[in-house]
Amino acid sequence: MENVIRLKKGLNIRMEGNADGSLHAPTIFYEDYAVMPNDYYGLRPKLMVGKGDRVLAGSPLFYDKGEERIKICSPVSGLVSEIVYGPKRCIERIQIKAEEEISYIDFPTCEFSDLTREKVKENLLNAGLWSLIRQRPYEVIPNPDLTPRDIFISCFDTAPLAPDLDMIVYGREDAFQAGVNALSLLTDGKVHIGVHLQKTASKAYLQCKNAEVHLFDGPHPCGNVGIQIHHIAPINKGEMLWFVHPQDVIIIGRLFMQGKYDATKIVALAGSEVVNSGYYKLISGVNVGYLLENNLQQKEHLRVVSGNVLTGRDIGAKGYLGVYDSLISVIPQGDRYRFLGWITLGMNTFSFSKTFFSWIFKDRFYKMDTNLNGGKRAFVFTGEFEKVLPMDIYPLQLIKACITSDLEAMENLGIYEVAPEDFALCEYIDPSKTEIQQIIRQGLDLIREEMN
């Protein structure tokens, strides 16, 4: 751990409303949960339950039509209260009315010394936890028959309003280590753990066994697992890596320690519109309305996001926590015009390009909304993307190759190394207001289809 990977490129977006350090236990019984197939990108769901069926925590709800071994299970016990369909009969969510006392399906417990690769795979597939592992390239659930070159775990988050991942692992150190032990058997390479030079203090990360720890220092997006992969062991064509969020490592560890699918998480509630921010002990898929009721500065003109404001999903005040998310962000809706726009001095407006004089105040935090501050226009060369993407690639040229579906150029420009979240800052500072993350996703889908 002597070598520190220092990144200078990037941008810390200083938003008001970071979660305070308090941990809140539920004060009321939460009974409304949902599992959403759209959380699992690339998965084609086939239902295994119907409305009115009783399920236990760990009961399969649906499986992937392309790989029947990959099942998604219920995080709670109770009754399937509703199955909501969208356009073309696409399953949007399976709602579950939870029981106050959760009942679990029993899975085998295992000591690390007794585990083998096949036993780890079998347990994860049976319990529906295989979906917590994702693959680079393409950022999809991996094929259980394949073996990754390495596995990566980013143990700090630099996104706006991001939770302190030390809080997530506090009191769950044994489960995290058990999860790392199990994951280490799935690869012929190493488990790489990324930690921050200043932000990471937990010994669970810094002294983790059966893993190699790497120190990082720098602004966002150095907490992105893709950035860490690029600077530790980049992906080449034909190679495959897996990555797991620390929260999901803990859930995997509990499966082997306790023999049950315990989907309990520590989730940060943050944003300038939240009255009482902090960390909440929740179960995956919970209705966030329980946390927001009587806890908002205003009831209208709000954007509630599952995840961070750069890459998360708008879920509304009665939406459900995403399966991979550890943050609920609440910010003002940008549906009001700013008087005189960019002509003002903008002392209270965050600016990357120094358009406003607020750049003088380097430690000030700002109340930001969703306003684009302009309309869509021609996609032009600015030379700005390279300032916020700490990767040895040409971002603008890669984006254009994705737009034109130029497969050869996409491969040569590094499409296998990136995911949409790596371009979130490029999208944020883009004067053309282009949906860059969507363009990168379409490029990855095209490459994946061609490779298959």
GROMACS .gro file of C-alpha atoms in nm:
model
  452
    1MET     CA    1   0.000   0.000   0.000
    2GLU     CA    2   0.302   0.232  -0.017
    3ASN     CA    3   0.226   0.349  -0.372
    4VAL     CA    4  -0.055   0.599  -0.405
    5ILE     CA    5  -0.233   0.643  -0.737
    6ARG     CA    6  -0.285   1.019  -0.757
    7LEU     CA    7  -0.535   1.151  -1.009
    8LYS     CA    8  -0.556   1.520  -1.096
    9LYS     CA    9  -0.828   1.512  -1.359
   10GLY     CA   10  -1.186   1.522  -1.241
   11LEU     CA   11  -1.431   1.748  -1.063
   12ASN     CA   12  -1.580   1.750  -0.713
   13ILE     CA   13  -1.931   1.891  -0.740
   14ARG     CA   14  -1.986   2.066  -0.408
   15MET     CA   15  -2.357   2.021  -0.335
   16GLU     CA   16  -2.537   2.117  -0.016
   17GLY     CA   17  -2.700   1.845   0.188
   18ASN     CA   18  -2.443   1.574   0.258
   19ALA     CA   19  -2.575   1.310   0.498
   20ASP     CA   20  -2.477   1.367   0.859
   21GLY     CA   21  -2.308   1.086   1.049
   22SER     CA   22  -2.612   0.969   1.244
   23LEU     CA   23  -2.752   0.616   1.197
   24HIS     CA   24  -3.130   0.581   1.218
   25ALA     CA   25  -3.317   0.259   1.290
   26PRO     CA   26  -3.672   0.225   1.149
   27THR     CA   27  -3.927   0.395   1.375
   28ILE     CA   28  -4.225   0.238   1.198
   29PHE     CA   29  -4.285  -0.090   1.021
   30TYR     CA   30  -4.209  -0.073   0.649
   31GLU     CA   31  -4.436  -0.305   0.452
   32ASP     CA   32  -4.414  -0.184   0.091
   33TYR     CA   33  -4.125  -0.329  -0.112
   34ALA     CA   34  -4.063  -0.388  -0.481
   35VAL     CA   35  -3.819  -0.578  -0.700
   36MET     CA   36  -3.763  -0.415  -1.040
   37PRO     CA   37  -3.624  -0.620  -1.331
   38ASN     CA   38  -3.496  -0.301  -1.496
   39ASP     CA   39  -3.236  -0.274  -1.218
   40TYR     CA   40  -3.063  -0.578  -1.369
   41TYR     CA   41  -2.945  -0.449  -1.703
   42GLY     CA   42  -2.957  -0.702  -1.986
   43LEU     CA   43  -3.168  -0.953  -1.791
   44ARG     CA   44  -3.485  -1.081  -1.961
   45PRO     CA   45  -3.725  -1.174  -1.678
   46LYS     CA   46  -3.952  -1.478  -1.667
   47LEU     CA   47  -4.196  -1.472  -1.375
   48MET     CA   48  -4.200  -1.751  -1.117
   49VAL     CA   49  -4.472  -1.606  -0.890
   50GLY     CA   50  -4.823  -1.464  -0.925
   51LYS     CA   51  -5.027  -1.204  -0.746
   52GLY     CA   52  -5.128  -1.326  -0.400
   53ASP     CA   53  -4.844  -1.578  -0.363
   54ARG     CA   54  -4.659  -1.585  -0.032
   55VAL     CA   55  -4.283  -1.563  -0.056
   56LEU     CA   56  -3.997  -1.587   0.192
   57ALA     CA   57  -3.679  -1.381   0.192
   58GLY     CA   58  -3.476  -1.575  -0.062
   59SER     CA   59  -3.773  -1.709  -0.264
   60PRO     CA   60  -3.717  -1.671  -0.641
   61LEU     CA   61  -3.943  -1.417  -0.811
   62PHE     CA   62  -3.816  -1.445  -1.169
   63TYR     CA   63  -3.523  -1.578  -1.366
   64ASP     CA   64  -3.331  -1.475  -1.677
   65LYS     CA   65  -3.467  -1.627  -1.997
   66GLY     CA   66  -3.115  -1.637  -2.138
   67GLU     CA   67  -2.963  -1.810  -1.834
   68GLU     CA   68  -3.216  -1.987  -1.615
   69ARG     CA   69  -2.969  -2.034  -1.330
   70ILE     CA   70  -2.966  -1.658  -1.268
   71LYS     CA   71  -3.262  -1.596  -1.039
   72ILE     CA   72  -3.376  -1.283  -0.857
   73CYS     CA   73  -3.516  -1.346  -0.510
   74SER     CA   74  -3.742  -1.160  -0.271
   75PRO     CA   75  -3.562  -0.946  -0.008
   76VAL     CA   76  -3.850  -0.990   0.241
   77SER     CA   77  -4.122  -1.238   0.330
   78GLY     CA   78  -4.485  -1.157   0.264
   79LEU     CA   79  -4.746  -1.155  -0.012
   80VAL     CA   80  -4.697  -1.054  -0.375
   81SER     CA   81  -4.941  -0.763  -0.375
   82GLU     CA   82  -4.905  -0.643  -0.733
   83ILE     CA   83  -4.722  -0.718  -1.057
   84VAL     CA   84  -4.696  -0.396  -1.257
   85TYR     CA   85  -4.651  -0.417  -1.633
   86GLY     CA   86  -4.530  -0.145  -1.866
   87PRO     CA   87  -4.541  -0.111  -2.246
   88LYS     CA   88  -4.536  -0.439  -2.443
   89ARG     CA   89  -4.613  -0.631  -2.122
   90CYS     CA   90  -4.267  -0.556  -1.985
   91ILE     CA   91  -4.251  -0.626  -1.613
   92GLU     CA   92  -4.180  -0.298  -1.434
   93ARG     CA   93  -4.191  -0.418  -1.074
   94ILE     CA   94  -4.311  -0.691  -0.844
   95GLN     CA   95  -4.455  -0.538  -0.528
   96ILE     CA   96  -4.448  -0.728  -0.199
   97LYS     CA   97  -4.644  -0.654   0.116
   98ALA     CA   98  -4.393  -0.755   0.380
   99GLU     CA   99  -4.458  -0.937   0.705
  100GLU     CA  100  -4.347  -0.766   1.024
  101GLU     CA  101  -4.134  -1.067   1.120
  102ILE     CA  102  -3.925  -1.172   0.819
  103SER     CA  103  -3.897  -1.544   0.747
  104TYR     CA  104  -3.596  -1.667   0.553
  105ILE     CA  105  -3.522  -1.964   0.331
  106ASP     CA  106  -3.239  -2.161   0.484
  107PHE     CA  107  -2.923  -2.197   0.276
  108PRO     CA  108  -2.610  -2.387   0.381
  109THR     CA  109  -2.349  -2.208   0.590
  110CYS     CA  110  -1.986  -2.266   0.497
  111GLU     CA  111  -1.645  -2.207   0.648
  112PHE     CA  112  -1.387  -2.057   0.413
  113SER     CA  113  -1.169  -2.366   0.443
  114ASP     CA  114  -1.457  -2.582   0.312
  115LEU     CA  115  -1.543  -2.362   0.015
  116THR     CA  116  -1.463  -2.436  -0.346
  117ARG     CA  117  -1.530  -2.233  -0.657
  118GLU     CA  118  -1.820  -2.454  -0.759
  119LYS     CA  119  -1.975  -2.442  -0.412
  120VAL     CA  120  -1.954  -2.061  -0.405
  121LYS     CA  121  -2.122  -2.040  -0.746
  122GLU     CA  122  -2.391  -2.288  -0.646
  123ASN     CA  123  -2.477  -2.101  -0.326
  124LEU     CA  124  -2.487  -1.761  -0.495
  125LEU     CA  125  -2.707  -1.888  -0.778
  126ASN     CA  126  -2.947  -2.070  -0.546
  127ALA     CA  127  -2.988  -1.767  -0.319
  128GLY     CA  128  -3.033  -1.525  -0.609
  129LEU     CA  129  -2.719  -1.330  -0.521
  130TRP     CA  130  -2.531  -1.394  -0.844
  131SER     CA  131  -2.693  -1.077  -0.977
  132LEU     CA  132  -2.497  -0.868  -0.724
  133ILE     CA  133  -2.186  -0.937  -0.933
  134ARG     CA  134  -2.141  -0.733  -1.250
  135GLN     CA  135  -1.903  -0.759  -1.541
  136ARG     CA  136  -1.676  -0.524  -1.728
  137PRO     CA  137  -1.697  -0.473  -2.019
  138TYR     CA  138  -2.072  -0.410  -2.078
  139GLU     CA  139  -2.168  -0.371  -1.707
  140VAL     CA  140  -2.405  -0.670  -1.707
  141ILE     CA  141  -2.457  -0.977  -1.489
  142PRO     CA  142  -2.181  -1.224  -1.584
  143ASN     CA  143  -2.211  -1.575  -1.721
  144PRO     CA  144  -2.162  -1.820  -1.429
  145ASP     CA  145  -1.960  -2.053  -1.652
  146LEU     CA  146  -1.687  -1.795  -1.715
  147THR     CA  147  -1.393  -1.704  -1.494
  148PRO     CA  148  -1.289  -1.338  -1.460
  149ARG     CA  149  -0.930  -1.222  -1.485
  150ASP     CA  150  -0.975  -1.020  -1.162
  151ILE     CA  151  -1.247  -0.890  -0.929
  152PHE     CA  152  -1.263  -0.527  -0.818
  153ILE     CA  153  -1.427  -0.361  -0.518
  154SER     CA  154  -1.428   0.019  -0.484
  155CYS     CA  155  -1.451   0.100  -0.114
  156PHE     CA  156  -1.502   0.476  -0.140
  157ASP     CA  157  -1.739   0.699  -0.333
  158THR     CA  158  -1.658   1.047  -0.463
  159ALA     CA  159  -1.989   1.128  -0.634
  160PRO     CA  160  -2.200   1.427  -0.522
  161LEU     CA  161  -2.370   1.362  -0.183
  162ALA     CA  162  -2.208   1.017  -0.179
  163PRO     CA  163  -2.231   0.807   0.139
  164ASP     CA  164  -1.930   0.735   0.354
  165LEU     CA  165  -1.862   0.368   0.277
  166ASP     CA  166  -1.684   0.333   0.612
  167MET     CA  167  -2.029   0.376   0.769
  168ILE     CA  168  -2.165   0.093   0.556
  169VAL     CA  169  -1.908  -0.159   0.679
  170TYR     CA  170  -1.905  -0.050   1.046
  171GLY     CA  171  -2.013  -0.342   1.263
  172ARG     CA  172  -2.020  -0.569   0.957
  173GLU     CA  173  -1.648  -0.625   0.917
  174ASP     CA  174  -1.672  -1.004   0.951
  175ALA     CA  175  -1.940  -1.025   0.682
  176PHE     CA  176  -1.731  -0.811   0.447
  177GLN     CA  177  -1.428  -1.035   0.496
  178ALA     CA  178  -1.642  -1.346   0.443
  179GLY     CA  179  -1.770  -1.198   0.119
  180VAL     CA  180  -1.419  -1.120  -0.003
  181ASN     CA  181  -1.310  -1.473   0.088
  182ALA     CA  182  -1.590  -1.621  -0.124
  183LEU     CA  183  -1.524  -1.386  -0.417
  184SER     CA  184  -1.152  -1.467  -0.414
  185LEU     CA  185  -1.236  -1.825  -0.510
  186LEU     CA  186  -1.421  -1.715  -0.824
  187THR     CA  187  -1.113  -1.578  -1.002
  188ASP     CA  188  -0.773  -1.709  -1.104
  189GLY     CA  189  -0.638  -1.360  -1.049
  190LYS     CA  190  -0.675  -1.121  -0.757
  191VAL     CA  191  -0.945  -0.936  -0.567
  192HIS     CA  192  -0.848  -0.568  -0.590
  193ILE     CA  193  -0.978  -0.324  -0.329
  194GLY     CA  194  -0.963   0.050  -0.395
  195VAL     CA  195  -0.943   0.282  -0.092
  196HIS     CA  196  -0.899   0.657  -0.057
  197LEU     CA  197  -0.585   0.806   0.095
  198GLN     CA  198  -0.778   1.051   0.313
  199LYS     CA  199  -1.140   0.929   0.327
  200THR     CA  200  -1.093   0.559   0.406
  201ALA     CA  201  -1.025   0.469   0.770
  202SER     CA  202  -1.196   0.133   0.819
  203LYS     CA  203  -0.961  -0.156   0.890
  204ALA     CA  204  -1.209  -0.385   0.718
  205TYR     CA  205  -1.091  -0.229   0.392
  206LEU     CA  206  -0.733  -0.133   0.472
  207GLN     CA  207  -0.640  -0.469   0.627
  208CYS     CA  208  -0.861  -0.697   0.421
  209LYS     CA  209  -0.724  -1.048   0.368
  210ASN     CA  210  -0.724  -1.243   0.042
  211ALA     CA  211  -0.720  -0.914  -0.148
  212GLU     CA  212  -0.477  -0.654  -0.276
  213VAL     CA  213  -0.541  -0.300  -0.148
  214HIS     CA  214  -0.470   0.008  -0.362
  215LEU     CA  215  -0.458   0.369  -0.241
  216PHE     CA  216  -0.613   0.646  -0.451
  217ASP     CA  217  -0.618   1.021  -0.414
  218GLY     CA  218  -0.800   1.272  -0.629
  219PRO     CA  219  -1.136   1.423  -0.722
  220HIS     CA  220  -1.443   1.250  -0.861
  221PRO     CA  221  -1.457   1.014  -1.052
  222CYS     CA  222  -1.163   0.839  -0.887
  223GLY     CA  223  -1.416   0.647  -0.674
  224ASN     CA  224  -1.562   0.485  -0.988
  225VAL     CA  225  -1.457   0.124  -1.020
  226GLY     CA  226  -1.391   0.174  -1.392
  227ILE     CA  227  -1.134   0.446  -1.320
  228GLN     CA  228  -0.965   0.221  -1.066
  229ILE     CA  229  -0.956  -0.070  -1.309
  230HIS     CA  230  -0.795   0.155  -1.570
  231HIS     CA  231  -0.511   0.254  -1.336
  232ILE     CA  232  -0.456  -0.087  -1.172
  233ALA     CA  233  -0.506  -0.343  -1.449
  234PRO     CA  234  -0.675  -0.214  -1.765
  235ILE     CA  235  -0.909  -0.433  -1.968
  236ASN     CA  236  -0.789  -0.550  -2.307
  237LYS     CA  237  -1.003  -0.690  -2.584
  238GLY     CA  238  -1.109  -1.045  -2.499
  239GLU     CA  239  -1.059  -0.998  -2.124
  240MET     CA  240  -1.329  -0.987  -1.860
  241LEU     CA  241  -1.340  -0.848  -1.506
  242TRP     CA  242  -1.607  -0.855  -1.237
  243PHE     CA  243  -1.688  -0.591  -0.979
  244VAL     CA  244  -1.901  -0.581  -0.665
  245HIS     CA  245  -2.016  -0.295  -0.440
  246PRO     CA  246  -1.902  -0.321  -0.073
  247GLN     CA  247  -2.267  -0.329   0.036
  248ASP     CA  248  -2.324  -0.636  -0.181
  249VAL     CA  249  -2.001  -0.797  -0.059
  250ILE     CA  250  -2.149  -0.782   0.291
  251ILE     CA  251  -2.476  -0.942   0.173
  252ILE     CA  252  -2.277  -1.220   0.006
  253GLY     CA  253  -2.072  -1.268   0.322
  254ARG     CA  254  -2.386  -1.300   0.536
  255LEU     CA  255  -2.512  -1.574   0.305
  256PHE     CA  256  -2.210  -1.791   0.385
  257MET     CA  257  -2.198  -1.697   0.754
  258GLN     CA  258  -2.570  -1.712   0.841
  259GLY     CA  259  -2.719  -1.923   0.562
  260LYS     CA  260  -2.980  -1.665   0.458
  261TYR     CA  261  -3.039  -1.384   0.210
  262ASP     CA  262  -3.036  -1.082   0.440
  263ALA     CA  263  -3.078  -0.778   0.212
  264THR     CA  264  -3.036  -0.523   0.493
  265LYS     CA  265  -2.841  -0.215   0.386
  266ILE     CA  266  -2.712   0.108   0.531
  267VAL     CA  267  -2.847   0.378   0.300
  268ALA     CA  268  -2.768   0.750   0.304
  269LEU     CA  269  -3.053   1.002   0.270
  270ALA     CA  270  -2.907   1.329   0.147
  271GLY     CA  271  -2.982   1.645  -0.045
  272SER     CA  272  -3.055   2.011   0.017
  273GLU     CA  273  -3.431   1.944   0.042
  274VAL     CA  274  -3.406   1.688   0.323
  275VAL     CA  275  -3.479   1.805   0.677
  276ASN     CA  276  -3.317   1.515   0.866
  277SER     CA  277  -3.045   1.359   0.655
  278GLY     CA  278  -2.832   1.068   0.772
  279TYR     CA  279  -2.791   0.694   0.737
  280TYR     CA  280  -3.083   0.452   0.758
  281LYS     CA  281  -3.092   0.079   0.814
  282LEU     CA  282  -3.316  -0.047   0.533
  283ILE     CA  283  -3.392  -0.356   0.327
  284SER     CA  284  -3.329  -0.345  -0.046
  285GLY     CA  285  -3.635  -0.244  -0.250
  286VAL     CA  286  -3.807  -0.042   0.023
  287ASN     CA  287  -4.051   0.236  -0.067
  288VAL     CA  288  -3.858   0.559  -0.002
  289GLY     CA  289  -4.181   0.740   0.086
  290TYR     CA  290  -4.140   0.611   0.443
  291LEU     CA  291  -3.820   0.816   0.477
  292LEU     CA  292  -3.944   1.127   0.298
  293GLU     CA  293  -4.279   1.173   0.470
  294ASN     CA  294  -4.264   1.488   0.687
  295ASN     CA  295  -3.892   1.505   0.614
  296LEU     CA  296  -3.877   1.747   0.319
  297GLN     CA  297  -3.830   2.123   0.295
  298GLN     CA  298  -4.111   2.137   0.038
  299LYS     CA  299  -4.352   1.887  -0.115
  300GLU     CA  300  -4.346   2.003  -0.477
  301HIS     CA  301  -4.082   2.082  -0.738
  302LEU     CA  302  -3.851   1.805  -0.615
  303ARG     CA  303  -3.640   1.539  -0.783
  304VAL     CA  304  -3.597   1.219  -0.580
  305VAL     CA  305  -3.316   1.004  -0.712
  306SER     CA  306  -3.221   0.648  -0.623
  307GLY     CA  307  -2.843   0.676  -0.641
  308ASN     CA  308  -2.636   0.989  -0.700
  309VAL     CA  309  -2.757   1.285  -0.904
  310LEU     CA  310  -2.518   1.214  -1.193
  311THR     CA  311  -2.602   0.850  -1.261
  312GLY     CA  312  -2.909   0.765  -1.051
  313ARG     CA  313  -3.272   0.712  -1.150
  314ASP     CA  314  -3.563   0.949  -1.090
  315ILE     CA  315  -3.808   0.749  -0.875
  316GLY     CA  316  -4.041   1.013  -0.736
  317ALA     CA  317  -4.144   1.058  -0.374
  318LYS     CA  318  -4.313   0.715  -0.362
  319GLY     CA  319  -4.054   0.517  -0.558
  320TYR     CA  320  -3.840   0.224  -0.455
  321LEU     CA  321  -3.473   0.195  -0.364
  322GLY     CA  322  -3.265   0.043  -0.646
  323VAL     CA  323  -3.095  -0.288  -0.580
  324TYR     CA  324  -2.743  -0.151  -0.640
  325ASP     CA  325  -2.799   0.185  -0.467
  326SER     CA  326  -2.681   0.304  -0.126
  327LEU     CA  327  -2.798   0.664  -0.159
  328ILE     CA  328  -3.127   0.852  -0.192
  329SER     CA  329  -3.074   1.208  -0.321
  330VAL     CA  330  -3.338   1.482  -0.302
  331ILE     CA  331  -3.275   1.810  -0.485
  332PRO     CA  332  -3.495   2.088  -0.630
  333GLN     CA  333  -3.655   2.032  -0.967
  334GLY     CA  334  -3.505   2.268  -1.225
  335ASP     CA  335  -3.837   2.389  -1.366
  336ARG     CA  336  -3.791   2.760  -1.308
  337TYR     CA  337  -3.605   3.013  -1.516
  338ARG     CA  338  -3.316   3.205  -1.365
  339PHE     CA  339  -3.352   3.582  -1.400
  340LEU     CA  340  -3.100   3.719  -1.655
  341GLY     CA  341  -2.942   3.371  -1.681
  342TRP     CA  342  -2.568   3.369  -1.746
  343ILE     CA  343  -2.548   3.751  -1.754
  344THR     CA  344  -2.552   3.764  -1.373
  345LEU     CA  345  -2.239   3.737  -1.160
  346GLY     CA  346  -2.358   3.396  -1.038
  347MET     CA  347  -2.192   3.415  -0.697
  348ASN     CA  348  -2.421   3.138  -0.572
  349THR     CA  349  -2.399   2.920  -0.881
  350PHE     CA  350  -2.146   2.637  -0.913
  351SER     CA  351  -1.948   2.660  -1.237
  352PHE     CA  352  -1.685   2.433  -1.389
  353SER     CA  353  -1.595   2.665  -1.676
  354LYS     CA  354  -1.553   2.976  -1.459
  355THR     CA  355  -1.845   3.142  -1.637
  356PHE     CA  356  -1.949   3.280  -1.297
  357PHE     CA  357  -1.736   3.441  -1.031
  358SER     CA  358  -1.827   3.167  -0.785
  359TRP     CA  359  -1.506   2.987  -0.885
  360ILE     CA  360  -1.327   3.223  -0.647
  361PHE     CA  361  -1.489   3.048  -0.348
  362LYS     CA  362  -1.323   2.706  -0.366
  363ASP     CA  363  -1.473   2.570  -0.043
  364ARG     CA  364  -1.832   2.689  -0.082
  365PHE     CA  365  -2.115   2.437  -0.118
  366TYR     CA  366  -2.409   2.512  -0.346
  367LYS     CA  367  -2.779   2.437  -0.361
  368MET     CA  368  -2.821   2.287  -0.708
  369ASP     CA  369  -3.124   2.184  -0.907
  370THR     CA  370  -3.183   1.982  -1.226
  371ASN     CA  371  -3.193   2.280  -1.462
  372LEU     CA  372  -2.989   2.224  -1.780
  373ASN     CA  373  -2.925   2.599  -1.804
  374GLY     CA  374  -2.972   2.589  -2.180
  375GLY     CA  375  -3.120   2.382  -2.458
  376LYS     CA  376  -2.976   2.107  -2.673
  377ARG     CA  377  -2.751   2.221  -2.955
  378ALA     CA  378  -2.494   2.088  -3.201
  379PHE     CA  379  -2.235   1.850  -3.056
  380VAL     CA  380  -1.916   2.054  -3.073
  381PHE     CA  381  -1.550   2.001  -2.986
  382THR     CA  382  -1.451   2.185  -2.666
  383GLY     CA  383  -1.150   1.999  -2.526
  384GLU     CA  384  -1.317   2.000  -2.185
  385PHE     CA  385  -1.400   1.630  -2.149
  386GLU     CA  386  -1.033   1.536  -2.110
  387LYS     CA  387  -1.015   1.756  -1.799
  388VAL     CA  388  -1.268   1.548  -1.604
  389LEU     CA  389  -1.201   1.193  -1.731
  390PRO     CA  390  -0.880   1.050  -1.578
  391MET     CA  391  -0.833   0.778  -1.840
  392ASP     CA  392  -0.585   0.751  -2.127
  393ILE     CA  393  -0.852   0.760  -2.394
  394TYR     CA  394  -0.998   1.021  -2.630
  395PRO     CA  395  -1.349   1.071  -2.489
  396LEU     CA  396  -1.490   1.297  -2.761
  397GLN     CA  397  -1.373   1.067  -3.040
  398LEU     CA  398  -1.514   0.762  -2.858
  399ILE     CA  399  -1.850   0.934  -2.816
  400LYS     CA  400  -1.860   1.019  -3.187
  401ALA     CA  401  -1.769   0.661  -3.277
  402CYS     CA  402  -2.063   0.540  -3.066
  403ILE     CA  403  -2.296   0.790  -3.235
  404THR     CA  404  -2.192   0.669  -3.580
  405SER     CA  405  -2.184   0.298  -3.478
  406ASP     CA  406  -1.823   0.269  -3.598
  407LEU     CA  407  -1.730  -0.062  -3.436
  408GLU     CA  408  -1.364  -0.058  -3.533
  409ALA     CA  409  -1.314   0.295  -3.403
  410MET     CA  410  -1.499   0.212  -3.082
  411GLU     CA  411  -1.267  -0.081  -3.015
  412ASN     CA  412  -0.955   0.120  -3.095
  413LEU     CA  413  -1.067   0.408  -2.873
  414GLY     CA  414  -1.126   0.196  -2.561
  415ILE     CA  415  -1.495   0.104  -2.549
  416TYR     CA  416  -1.416  -0.210  -2.348
  417GLU     CA  417  -1.275  -0.004  -2.060
  418VAL     CA  418  -1.567   0.230  -2.003
  419ALA     CA  419  -1.922   0.233  -1.870
  420PRO     CA  420  -2.185   0.509  -1.879
  421GLU     CA  421  -2.103   0.626  -1.524
  422ASP     CA  422  -1.746   0.708  -1.628
  423PHE     CA  423  -1.886   0.973  -1.865
  424ALA     CA  424  -2.126   1.128  -1.614
  425LEU     CA  425  -1.901   1.429  -1.553
  426CYS     CA  426  -1.853   1.475  -1.927
  427GLU     CA  427  -2.230   1.491  -1.958
  428TYR     CA  428  -2.250   1.735  -1.666
  429ILE     CA  429  -2.006   1.989  -1.814
  430ASP     CA  430  -2.110   1.940  -2.179
  431PRO     CA  431  -2.225   2.275  -2.326
  432SER     CA  432  -2.417   2.083  -2.596
  433LYS     CA  433  -2.644   1.917  -2.334
  434THR     CA  434  -2.592   1.577  -2.496
  435GLU     CA  435  -2.711   1.252  -2.332
  436ILE     CA  436  -2.359   1.111  -2.329
  437GLN     CA  437  -2.424   0.826  -2.086
  438GLN     CA  438  -2.705   0.699  -2.307
  439ILE     CA  439  -2.476   0.717  -2.612
  440ILE     CA  440  -2.207   0.511  -2.437
  441ARG     CA  441  -2.468   0.255  -2.328
  442GLN     CA  442  -2.590   0.220  -2.686
  443GLY     CA  443  -2.231   0.173  -2.803
  444LEU     CA  444  -2.169  -0.098  -2.545
  445ASP     CA  445  -2.492  -0.274  -2.642
  446LEU     CA  446  -2.391  -0.269  -3.008
  447ILE     CA  447  -2.044  -0.410  -2.935
  448ARG     CA  448  -2.193  -0.677  -2.708
  449GLU     CA  449  -2.441  -0.782  -2.976
  450GLU     CA  450  -2.165  -0.804  -3.236
  451MET     CA  451  -1.932  -1.000  -3.007
  452ASN     CA  452  -2.205  -1.250  -2.926
   0.00000   0.00000   0.00000
